Every structure is written in C-alpha cells, then in structure tokens.
C-alpha cells in the first residue's frame, strides 16, 4: 500500500505479475494482528463461534494484543511476560522476547506495527551432538495446503528465537505415534538414534 510500490500494486491488480506470498493469503493467514482476534474470548463469543471452537482457539493461541502508545507504559512494565513480533513479520525477524528488550529497541517497536503475545516457554529436547548430550529448544510446525496437513517438522534451536545457525539445530523429523502406542514401541527413540 506504500506509494513507492504503486507500479507493483497496479501490475498485481491487472494480473501482469504474480506476487508471493499472495497478499490476500498473507493477510488472511500470516498477519499476526489476526491473533489479537483469535485469542479474544469475548470477541469470538460475540461473533457467535461455537463454544468448543472458542475454547480450542483460546487454549492454543497465546493471548495477543496490538502494541500502541496507549498501552506502551503497561506493556513496558510487564514486558517480561511478552514476546513482541512485527505484525507482518516472518522467520523471527525483528521479534523480541520481552526480557531481552532494550529501551532503544522498545522505542523502535512503538514506531512500528507490532503485537505483544503472552510468552510461552518453549519445550526442550535432548539430542546427541558430537558425542555429547545437549538440550535444544523445539518449535513444532504443521505445514498445510488447501486445508490439509502436508508435513510436520520440528525446528531445534538455542537462543531467543528459532534460527538455523545453532550447532545441532535446524529442521528435525517429527515422529507421529498413534494414541495407543507407548514410548517403548520406538526403540530408536529411546536410544537417541531416531
């Protein structure tokens, strides 16, 4: 929508170019401002969502709110409880854990379009790296297409946000087990050879 992109916008609208990600799809599925609505119990109920769906959304999506000047003082005071993310960001770019924020970065956030999301501590897994046992944080993603799951993948990392630079980090397989399977059914998992 910025003036310097007017030629690209016109070309997109008349079908002369294909833009990826598709702006409509990005606005619908990737804009983090949507999380402010999807984690708002009162708003979802007002819209008439089925109570079971509301419960599922609120249980699975950390409480999220827009960052603005009116909420700045409260969010700064409680920053350790939040993760701050750019509304249109991806791949952890310019995302900050609240307890790591400096005042100068906070000033930049206030001048940008950000959301504050309740911080959820990542789970950890133990892996073997160069013969040693080490802990890595884990982020599990389910990739979908046309409403159907394609693949589940985990990202192993160290530090504040997911990254591909961590030794022993990067993508890792996710082993799906039936509800009646027990952990001992996977010998390779137990030995760390999976």
XYZ file of C-alpha atoms in Angstrom:
194
model
C 0.000 0.000 0.000
C 3.012 2.308 0.145
C 3.346 4.873 -2.680
C 6.725 3.522 -3.814
C 5.010 0.193 -4.572
C 2.222 1.671 -6.723
C 3.583 0.232 -10.002
C 3.835 -3.254 -8.494
C 0.348 -2.921 -6.996
C -1.112 -1.914 -10.367
C 0.659 -4.812 -12.109
C -0.623 -7.243 -9.464
C -4.193 -5.965 -9.738
C -4.252 -6.213 -13.546
C -2.734 -9.717 -13.468
C 0.606 -8.780 -15.079
C 2.650 -10.204 -12.193
C 2.347 -12.904 -9.587
C 3.356 -11.913 -6.072
C 4.401 -14.386 -3.437
C 3.241 -14.635 -0.828
C -0.129 -13.746 -2.294
C -1.217 -10.545 -0.483
C -4.714 -11.892 0.191
C -3.400 -15.186 1.574
C -0.800 -13.353 3.680
C -3.431 -11.005 5.124
C -5.698 -13.932 5.923
C -3.207 -16.422 7.363
C 0.094 -14.701 8.215
C -0.735 -11.245 9.546
C -0.134 -11.521 13.287
C -2.770 -8.866 14.026
C -5.333 -11.621 13.372
C -4.063 -13.332 16.525
C -5.478 -10.457 18.588
C -8.951 -11.508 17.452
C -8.394 -15.270 17.547
C -7.241 -15.105 21.181
C -10.061 -12.787 22.316
C -12.696 -14.948 24.040
C -15.287 -12.164 24.304
C -14.960 -11.186 20.627
C -15.204 -14.794 19.416
C -18.328 -15.372 21.522
C -19.855 -12.107 20.296
C -19.331 -13.307 16.720
C -21.257 -16.467 17.586
C -18.471 -19.035 17.364
C -19.265 -22.485 18.736
C -18.071 -22.577 22.389
C -15.896 -25.650 21.693
C -14.108 -23.770 18.896
C -13.626 -20.733 21.150
C -12.124 -22.950 23.861
C -9.771 -24.608 21.349
C -8.593 -21.291 19.891
C -8.043 -19.627 23.258
C -6.235 -22.702 24.636
C -3.937 -22.914 21.603
C -3.198 -19.267 20.806
C -1.334 -17.238 23.425
C -3.158 -14.017 24.340
C -2.141 -11.374 21.808
C -2.686 -7.617 21.676
C -1.669 -4.700 19.480
C 1.209 -2.550 20.670
C 0.290 1.122 20.653
C 1.178 4.264 22.532
C -1.863 3.901 24.826
C -0.632 0.510 26.073
C 3.093 1.345 25.944
C 3.640 2.024 29.644
C 1.764 -1.116 30.758
C 3.478 -3.337 28.172
C 6.933 -1.991 29.037
C 6.320 -2.593 32.758
C 5.160 -6.161 32.063
C 7.488 -6.822 29.122
C 8.988 -9.977 30.679
C 5.622 -11.683 30.181
C 5.519 -10.977 26.433
C 7.109 -11.755 23.110
C 6.981 -8.814 20.687
C 6.510 -9.565 16.988
C 6.114 -7.379 13.902
C 2.561 -7.694 12.556
C 3.734 -8.658 9.079
C 6.957 -10.391 10.071
C 8.131 -13.932 9.465
C 11.000 -16.188 10.452
C 11.575 -14.462 13.823
C 12.887 -11.345 12.065
C 12.690 -8.336 14.420
C 10.922 -10.451 17.080
C 11.994 -9.903 20.685
C 11.499 -11.697 23.950
C 10.383 -9.041 26.427
C 13.084 -9.740 28.998
C 15.722 -9.044 26.332
C 14.326 -5.670 25.216
C 16.393 -2.513 25.434
C 14.811 0.942 25.632
C 16.109 1.812 22.160
C 14.516 -1.294 20.605
C 11.308 -0.572 22.540
C 11.233 2.926 21.017
C 11.539 1.358 17.533
C 8.723 -1.093 18.319
C 6.454 1.788 19.343
C 7.052 3.450 15.973
C 6.257 0.238 14.067
C 3.302 -2.143 13.751
C 3.819 -4.821 16.449
C 1.828 -7.250 18.546
C 2.595 -8.364 22.092
C 1.959 -12.050 22.650
C 1.967 -13.815 26.015
C 5.325 -15.566 26.311
C 5.103 -19.348 26.228
C 8.293 -21.077 27.272
C 9.438 -23.459 24.513
C 9.737 -27.138 25.257
C 13.181 -28.732 25.104
C 14.551 -31.983 23.772
C 17.818 -33.730 24.473
C 19.969 -34.624 21.473
C 23.416 -36.067 20.937
C 25.882 -33.692 19.323
C 29.477 -34.711 18.692
C 29.153 -37.469 21.278
C 27.715 -35.201 23.980
C 24.164 -34.864 25.268
C 22.834 -31.306 24.862
C 19.477 -29.549 25.242
C 17.823 -27.743 22.366
C 14.596 -25.772 22.334
C 11.972 -27.094 19.963
C 9.318 -25.444 17.824
C 6.910 -27.828 16.050
C 5.224 -26.699 12.836
C 2.450 -28.295 10.818
C 2.642 -27.280 7.165
C -0.664 -27.404 5.294
C -2.047 -26.865 1.822
C -5.684 -26.365 0.918
C -6.756 -27.141 4.475
C -4.921 -30.470 4.624
C -1.723 -31.254 6.568
C 1.327 -31.897 4.389
C 4.137 -32.465 6.860
C 5.048 -31.932 10.488
C 8.542 -30.660 11.221
C 10.422 -29.504 14.274
C 12.973 -26.733 14.456
C 15.702 -27.234 17.044
C 17.475 -24.111 18.264
C 19.271 -22.262 21.032
C 18.809 -18.628 21.991
C 15.926 -16.171 21.924
C 14.249 -17.208 18.654
C 14.331 -20.067 16.187
C 17.296 -19.949 13.841
C 19.287 -22.157 11.505
C 22.699 -21.272 12.960
C 22.618 -23.357 16.153
C 25.038 -26.298 16.185
C 22.839 -29.388 16.103
C 19.861 -27.192 15.255
C 17.722 -26.756 12.179
C 14.892 -28.938 10.951
C 14.240 -32.300 12.589
C 11.678 -35.016 11.868
C 8.542 -35.389 13.941
C 7.566 -38.981 14.654
C 3.799 -39.326 14.850
C 2.521 -42.110 17.070
C -0.988 -43.490 17.468
C -2.648 -42.747 20.801
C -2.341 -46.398 21.848
C 1.417 -46.556 21.102
C 3.708 -46.416 24.077
C 7.178 -44.836 24.090
C 8.875 -48.246 24.362
C 7.380 -49.118 20.954
C 10.011 -46.879 19.405
C 13.386 -48.410 20.267
C 15.248 -45.898 18.097
C 13.641 -43.007 20.021
C 14.755 -44.454 23.344
C 18.361 -44.818 22.212
C 18.513 -41.408 20.554
C 19.188 -42.961 17.138
C 15.977 -41.655 15.557
